[in-house]
């Protein structure tokens, strides 16, 4: 098969995918798994606590994951999180986990795109404090999320999300008065979603 035939076949396949009536309708008992890449921005505000200038909660690009279950065609529950790691003295490793209730306004519509919103609780596991004597409590706080999924076929989807949490951690260190660190991450990510 020559290159012109290959190009023609590729063009036809692309056109077919672009014009195919692909749609997704969420249903009762759907289980959905998601994985991808996320990037977080945090406030790093250590308040009155002076630890090498400020507490650092570094967030390079990280792996994100999530699992959700639908009670009906529209509401569902999701557990999600990302791996976020510290890099320097006065920094910490964070593993934020979120338990959320979601609402799918177009859940059973058979649409190409499926937006949904969620709110719930953020719990951040803190470990690997890089400064001797540094102690950071593991905070809880409210969290919200906006997501847009787009169908590739009826089961695999691609999507993007934005998530925000309000987390204030109590921080202490040897020789320093205790204080509070406002981490408050804004997380942006994308990835693939699979329905079962």
PDB file of C-alpha atoms in Angstrom:
ATOM      1  CA  UNK A   1       0.000   0.000   0.000  1.00  0.00           C
ATOM      2  CA  UNK A   2       1.527   3.299  -1.075  1.00  0.00           C
ATOM      3  CA  UNK A   3       1.694   6.488   0.975  1.00  0.00           C
ATOM      4  CA  UNK A   4      -1.208   8.127  -0.876  1.00  0.00           C
ATOM      5  CA  UNK A   5      -3.511   5.253   0.069  1.00  0.00           C
ATOM      6  CA  UNK A   6      -2.365   5.460   3.688  1.00  0.00           C
ATOM      7  CA  UNK A   7      -2.996   9.211   3.775  1.00  0.00           C
ATOM      8  CA  UNK A   8      -6.441   8.752   2.224  1.00  0.00           C
ATOM      9  CA  UNK A   9      -7.372   6.040   4.729  1.00  0.00           C
ATOM     10  CA  UNK A  10      -6.137   8.170   7.628  1.00  0.00           C
ATOM     11  CA  UNK A  11      -8.198  11.118   6.372  1.00  0.00           C
ATOM     12  CA  UNK A  12     -11.326   8.966   6.090  1.00  0.00           C
ATOM     13  CA  UNK A  13     -10.791   7.558   9.585  1.00  0.00           C
ATOM     14  CA  UNK A  14     -10.322  11.046  11.022  1.00  0.00           C
ATOM     15  CA  UNK A  15     -13.459  12.297   9.272  1.00  0.00           C
ATOM     16  CA  UNK A  16     -15.451   9.310  10.521  1.00  0.00           C
ATOM     17  CA  UNK A  17     -14.359   9.913  14.101  1.00  0.00           C
ATOM     18  CA  UNK A  18     -15.107  13.622  13.854  1.00  0.00           C
ATOM     19  CA  UNK A  19     -18.613  13.082  12.435  1.00  0.00           C
ATOM     20  CA  UNK A  20     -19.631   9.914  14.301  1.00  0.00           C
ATOM     21  CA  UNK A  21     -22.590  10.361  16.669  1.00  0.00           C
ATOM     22  CA  UNK A  22     -20.524   9.526  19.757  1.00  0.00           C
ATOM     23  CA  UNK A  23     -22.385  10.237  22.952  1.00  0.00           C
ATOM     24  CA  UNK A  24     -22.244   9.292  26.592  1.00  0.00           C
ATOM     25  CA  UNK A  25     -25.108   8.974  29.043  1.00  0.00           C
ATOM     26  CA  UNK A  26     -24.322   8.280  32.683  1.00  0.00           C
ATOM     27  CA  UNK A  27     -26.549   5.657  34.262  1.00  0.00           C
ATOM     28  CA  UNK A  28     -27.376   4.240  37.680  1.00  0.00           C
ATOM     29  CA  UNK A  29     -24.561   2.036  39.067  1.00  0.00           C
ATOM     30  CA  UNK A  30     -21.924   3.391  36.646  1.00  0.00           C
ATOM     31  CA  UNK A  31     -18.423   3.087  38.096  1.00  0.00           C
ATOM     32  CA  UNK A  32     -15.903   5.545  36.655  1.00  0.00           C
ATOM     33  CA  UNK A  33     -12.104   5.559  37.003  1.00  0.00           C
ATOM     34  CA  UNK A  34      -9.949   8.550  36.058  1.00  0.00           C
ATOM     35  CA  UNK A  35      -6.204   9.099  35.778  1.00  0.00           C
ATOM     36  CA  UNK A  36      -4.004  11.865  34.437  1.00  0.00           C
ATOM     37  CA  UNK A  37      -1.643  14.744  35.142  1.00  0.00           C
ATOM     38  CA  UNK A  38      -2.300  17.632  37.530  1.00  0.00           C
ATOM     39  CA  UNK A  39      -0.575  20.887  38.464  1.00  0.00           C
ATOM     40  CA  UNK A  40      -1.270  22.657  41.754  1.00  0.00           C
ATOM     41  CA  UNK A  41      -0.706  26.217  42.898  1.00  0.00           C
ATOM     42  CA  UNK A  42      -0.634  26.790  46.660  1.00  0.00           C
ATOM     43  CA  UNK A  43      -0.574  29.944  48.761  1.00  0.00           C
ATOM     44  CA  UNK A  44       2.425  28.817  50.914  1.00  0.00           C
ATOM     45  CA  UNK A  45       1.319  31.356  53.534  1.00  0.00           C
ATOM     46  CA  UNK A  46       2.823  30.368  56.897  1.00  0.00           C
ATOM     47  CA  UNK A  47       1.146  33.218  58.773  1.00  0.00           C
ATOM     48  CA  UNK A  48       2.949  34.191  61.976  1.00  0.00           C
ATOM     49  CA  UNK A  49       5.273  31.172  61.938  1.00  0.00           C
ATOM     50  CA  UNK A  50       8.803  31.977  60.752  1.00  0.00           C
ATOM     51  CA  UNK A  51      10.475  28.830  59.401  1.00  0.00           C
ATOM     52  CA  UNK A  52      13.274  29.754  57.023  1.00  0.00           C
ATOM     53  CA  UNK A  53      11.114  32.660  55.896  1.00  0.00           C
ATOM     54  CA  UNK A  54       8.024  30.579  55.080  1.00  0.00           C
ATOM     55  CA  UNK A  55       6.675  27.063  54.887  1.00  0.00           C
ATOM     56  CA  UNK A  56       6.932  25.665  51.366  1.00  0.00           C
ATOM     57  CA  UNK A  57       4.423  23.225  49.893  1.00  0.00           C
ATOM     58  CA  UNK A  58       5.949  22.654  46.474  1.00  0.00           C
ATOM     59  CA  UNK A  59       3.722  21.201  43.757  1.00  0.00           C
ATOM     60  CA  UNK A  60       5.335  20.122  40.500  1.00  0.00           C
ATOM     61  CA  UNK A  61       3.263  18.238  37.944  1.00  0.00           C
ATOM     62  CA  UNK A  62       1.910  15.141  39.630  1.00  0.00           C
ATOM     63  CA  UNK A  63      -0.186  12.085  38.887  1.00  0.00           C
ATOM     64  CA  UNK A  64      -3.883  12.443  39.624  1.00  0.00           C
ATOM     65  CA  UNK A  65      -6.454   9.707  40.088  1.00  0.00           C
ATOM     66  CA  UNK A  66     -10.077   9.302  41.052  1.00  0.00           C
ATOM     67  CA  UNK A  67     -12.935   6.835  41.296  1.00  0.00           C
ATOM     68  CA  UNK A  68     -16.624   7.661  41.330  1.00  0.00           C
ATOM     69  CA  UNK A  69     -19.940   5.855  41.553  1.00  0.00           C
ATOM     70  CA  UNK A  70     -23.355   7.070  40.391  1.00  0.00           C
ATOM     71  CA  UNK A  71     -26.383   6.629  42.653  1.00  0.00           C
ATOM     72  CA  UNK A  72     -28.661   7.627  39.755  1.00  0.00           C
ATOM     73  CA  UNK A  73     -28.355   9.274  36.339  1.00  0.00           C
ATOM     74  CA  UNK A  74     -27.238  12.565  37.911  1.00  0.00           C
ATOM     75  CA  UNK A  75     -25.806  12.489  41.466  1.00  0.00           C
ATOM     76  CA  UNK A  76     -22.692  10.492  42.358  1.00  0.00           C
ATOM     77  CA  UNK A  77     -19.823  10.243  44.818  1.00  0.00           C
ATOM     78  CA  UNK A  78     -16.088  10.496  44.043  1.00  0.00           C
ATOM     79  CA  UNK A  79     -12.812   9.917  45.872  1.00  0.00           C
ATOM     80  CA  UNK A  80      -9.850  11.648  44.220  1.00  0.00           C
ATOM     81  CA  UNK A  81      -6.344  12.880  44.951  1.00  0.00           C
ATOM     82  CA  UNK A  82      -2.921  13.773  43.611  1.00  0.00           C
ATOM     83  CA  UNK A  83       0.653  13.093  44.754  1.00  0.00           C
ATOM     84  CA  UNK A  84       2.359  16.382  45.728  1.00  0.00           C
ATOM     85  CA  UNK A  85       5.905  16.486  47.026  1.00  0.00           C
ATOM     86  CA  UNK A  86       8.158  18.970  48.848  1.00  0.00           C
ATOM     87  CA  UNK A  87      11.616  19.842  47.529  1.00  0.00           C
ATOM     88  CA  UNK A  88      13.584  21.893  50.042  1.00  0.00           C
ATOM     89  CA  UNK A  89      14.282  22.621  53.708  1.00  0.00           C
ATOM     90  CA  UNK A  90      11.164  23.925  55.389  1.00  0.00           C
ATOM     91  CA  UNK A  91       8.990  22.058  52.883  1.00  0.00           C
ATOM     92  CA  UNK A  92       6.584  19.145  53.259  1.00  0.00           C
ATOM     93  CA  UNK A  93       5.206  16.309  51.149  1.00  0.00           C
ATOM     94  CA  UNK A  94       1.421  16.492  50.764  1.00  0.00           C
ATOM     95  CA  UNK A  95      -1.088  13.885  49.674  1.00  0.00           C
ATOM     96  CA  UNK A  96      -4.473  15.607  49.333  1.00  0.00           C
ATOM     97  CA  UNK A  97      -7.529  13.338  49.219  1.00  0.00           C
ATOM     98  CA  UNK A  98     -11.034  14.578  48.425  1.00  0.00           C
ATOM     99  CA  UNK A  99     -14.395  12.929  49.033  1.00  0.00           C
ATOM    100  CA  UNK A 100     -17.055  14.711  46.974  1.00  0.00           C
ATOM    101  CA  UNK A 101     -20.694  14.555  45.978  1.00  0.00           C
ATOM    102  CA  UNK A 102     -21.157  15.372  42.285  1.00  0.00           C
ATOM    103  CA  UNK A 103     -24.115  16.512  40.226  1.00  0.00           C
ATOM    104  CA  UNK A 104     -24.277  15.736  36.484  1.00  0.00           C
ATOM    105  CA  UNK A 105     -26.785  18.192  34.945  1.00  0.00           C
ATOM    106  CA  UNK A 106     -26.643  16.336  31.588  1.00  0.00           C
ATOM    107  CA  UNK A 107     -26.128  12.876  33.079  1.00  0.00           C
ATOM    108  CA  UNK A 108     -28.654  10.899  31.010  1.00  0.00           C
ATOM    109  CA  UNK A 109     -28.824  13.203  27.971  1.00  0.00           C
ATOM    110  CA  UNK A 110     -26.572  11.217  25.617  1.00  0.00           C
ATOM    111  CA  UNK A 111     -24.403  14.277  24.970  1.00  0.00           C
ATOM    112  CA  UNK A 112     -20.886  14.328  23.511  1.00  0.00           C
ATOM    113  CA  UNK A 113     -19.737  16.339  26.523  1.00  0.00           C
ATOM    114  CA  UNK A 114     -20.590  15.778  30.169  1.00  0.00           C
ATOM    115  CA  UNK A 115     -19.899  18.662  32.574  1.00  0.00           C
ATOM    116  CA  UNK A 116     -20.347  18.184  36.294  1.00  0.00           C
ATOM    117  CA  UNK A 117     -19.666  19.972  39.550  1.00  0.00           C
ATOM    118  CA  UNK A 118     -18.891  18.670  43.003  1.00  0.00           C
ATOM    119  CA  UNK A 119     -18.288  19.708  46.572  1.00  0.00           C
ATOM    120  CA  UNK A 120     -17.052  17.884  49.633  1.00  0.00           C
ATOM    121  CA  UNK A 121     -14.196  17.466  52.088  1.00  0.00           C
ATOM    122  CA  UNK A 122     -10.426  17.705  51.541  1.00  0.00           C
ATOM    123  CA  UNK A 123      -8.066  15.776  53.838  1.00  0.00           C
ATOM    124  CA  UNK A 124      -4.342  16.402  53.346  1.00  0.00           C
ATOM    125  CA  UNK A 125      -1.847  13.809  54.563  1.00  0.00           C
ATOM    126  CA  UNK A 126       1.443  15.497  55.540  1.00  0.00           C
ATOM    127  CA  UNK A 127       4.759  13.618  55.606  1.00  0.00           C
ATOM    128  CA  UNK A 128       8.503  14.030  55.080  1.00  0.00           C
ATOM    129  CA  UNK A 129       8.944  17.354  56.839  1.00  0.00           C
ATOM    130  CA  UNK A 130      12.357  18.447  55.561  1.00  0.00           C
ATOM    131  CA  UNK A 131      13.330  20.544  58.578  1.00  0.00           C
ATOM    132  CA  UNK A 132      14.304  18.910  61.880  1.00  0.00           C
ATOM    133  CA  UNK A 133      11.737  19.700  64.554  1.00  0.00           C
ATOM    134  CA  UNK A 134       9.106  20.766  61.999  1.00  0.00           C
ATOM    135  CA  UNK A 135       5.638  19.429  62.832  1.00  0.00           C
ATOM    136  CA  UNK A 136       2.670  20.031  60.537  1.00  0.00           C
ATOM    137  CA  UNK A 137      -0.800  18.807  61.485  1.00  0.00           C
ATOM    138  CA  UNK A 138      -2.869  17.132  58.788  1.00  0.00           C
ATOM    139  CA  UNK A 139      -5.656  19.568  57.881  1.00  0.00           C
ATOM    140  CA  UNK A 140      -9.265  19.141  56.807  1.00  0.00           C
ATOM    141  CA  UNK A 141     -11.255  21.645  54.800  1.00  0.00           C
ATOM    142  CA  UNK A 142     -14.007  22.205  52.229  1.00  0.00           C
ATOM    143  CA  UNK A 143     -13.290  21.492  48.558  1.00  0.00           C
ATOM    144  CA  UNK A 144     -15.006  22.066  45.227  1.00  0.00           C
ATOM    145  CA  UNK A 145     -14.473  20.796  41.696  1.00  0.00           C
ATOM    146  CA  UNK A 146     -15.562  21.552  38.114  1.00  0.00           C
ATOM    147  CA  UNK A 147     -15.072  18.828  35.482  1.00  0.00           C
ATOM    148  CA  UNK A 148     -15.724  18.459  31.763  1.00  0.00           C
ATOM    149  CA  UNK A 149     -15.614  14.984  30.149  1.00  0.00           C
ATOM    150  CA  UNK A 150     -15.775  14.445  26.379  1.00  0.00           C
ATOM    151  CA  UNK A 151     -16.614  11.103  24.785  1.00  0.00           C
ATOM    152  CA  UNK A 152     -14.033   9.320  22.638  1.00  0.00           C
ATOM    153  CA  UNK A 153     -16.365   6.316  22.460  1.00  0.00           C
ATOM    154  CA  UNK A 154     -19.239   5.417  24.761  1.00  0.00           C
ATOM    155  CA  UNK A 155     -16.827   4.258  27.454  1.00  0.00           C
ATOM    156  CA  UNK A 156     -13.372   5.910  27.256  1.00  0.00           C
ATOM    157  CA  UNK A 157     -13.529   9.683  27.709  1.00  0.00           C
ATOM    158  CA  UNK A 158     -11.022  12.499  27.950  1.00  0.00           C
ATOM    159  CA  UNK A 159     -11.478  15.444  30.243  1.00  0.00           C
ATOM    160  CA  UNK A 160     -10.158  18.303  32.324  1.00  0.00           C
ATOM    161  CA  UNK A 161     -10.856  19.537  35.837  1.00  0.00           C
ATOM    162  CA  UNK A 162     -10.276  22.437  38.203  1.00  0.00           C
ATOM    163  CA  UNK A 163     -10.329  21.826  41.963  1.00  0.00           C
ATOM    164  CA  UNK A 164      -9.956  24.152  44.938  1.00  0.00           C
ATOM    165  CA  UNK A 165      -9.656  23.430  48.654  1.00  0.00           C
ATOM    166  CA  UNK A 166      -9.327  25.552  51.793  1.00  0.00           C
ATOM    167  CA  UNK A 167      -6.847  23.887  54.147  1.00  0.00           C
ATOM    168  CA  UNK A 168      -5.283  25.601  57.165  1.00  0.00           C
ATOM    169  CA  UNK A 169      -2.583  23.500  58.843  1.00  0.00           C
ATOM    170  CA  UNK A 170      -1.302  24.021  62.373  1.00  0.00           C
ATOM    171  CA  UNK A 171       2.509  24.250  62.212  1.00  0.00           C
ATOM    172  CA  UNK A 172       5.119  24.028  64.953  1.00  0.00           C
ATOM    173  CA  UNK A 173       8.916  23.917  65.066  1.00  0.00           C
ATOM    174  CA  UNK A 174      11.659  23.771  67.649  1.00  0.00           C
ATOM    175  CA  UNK A 175      12.327  27.246  69.048  1.00  0.00           C
ATOM    176  CA  UNK A 176       9.395  28.855  67.229  1.00  0.00           C
ATOM    177  CA  UNK A 177       5.922  29.818  68.377  1.00  0.00           C
ATOM    178  CA  UNK A 178       3.186  27.683  66.785  1.00  0.00           C
ATOM    179  CA  UNK A 179       1.360  29.177  63.844  1.00  0.00           C
ATOM    180  CA  UNK A 180      -0.980  28.396  60.989  1.00  0.00           C
ATOM    181  CA  UNK A 181      -0.165  27.720  57.329  1.00  0.00           C
ATOM    182  CA  UNK A 182      -2.790  28.481  54.686  1.00  0.00           C
ATOM    183  CA  UNK A 183      -2.097  26.028  51.858  1.00  0.00           C
ATOM    184  CA  UNK A 184      -5.367  26.425  49.875  1.00  0.00           C
ATOM    185  CA  UNK A 185      -4.394  24.595  46.653  1.00  0.00           C
ATOM    186  CA  UNK A 186      -5.858  25.348  43.228  1.00  0.00           C
ATOM    187  CA  UNK A 187      -5.392  22.222  41.102  1.00  0.00           C
ATOM    188  CA  UNK A 188      -5.750  22.039  37.317  1.00  0.00           C
ATOM    189  CA  UNK A 189      -5.525  18.707  35.511  1.00  0.00           C
ATOM    190  CA  UNK A 190      -6.501  16.551  32.560  1.00  0.00           C
ATOM    191  CA  UNK A 191      -6.524  12.872  31.705  1.00  0.00           C
ATOM    192  CA  UNK A 192      -8.530   9.853  30.611  1.00  0.00           C
ATOM    193  CA  UNK A 193     -11.742   8.491  32.101  1.00  0.00           C
ATOM    194  CA  UNK A 194     -13.127   4.957  31.807  1.00  0.00           C
ATOM    195  CA  UNK A 195     -16.707   3.852  32.553  1.00  0.00           C
ATOM    196  CA  UNK A 196     -17.653   0.349  33.681  1.00  0.00           C
TER     197      UNK A 196
END
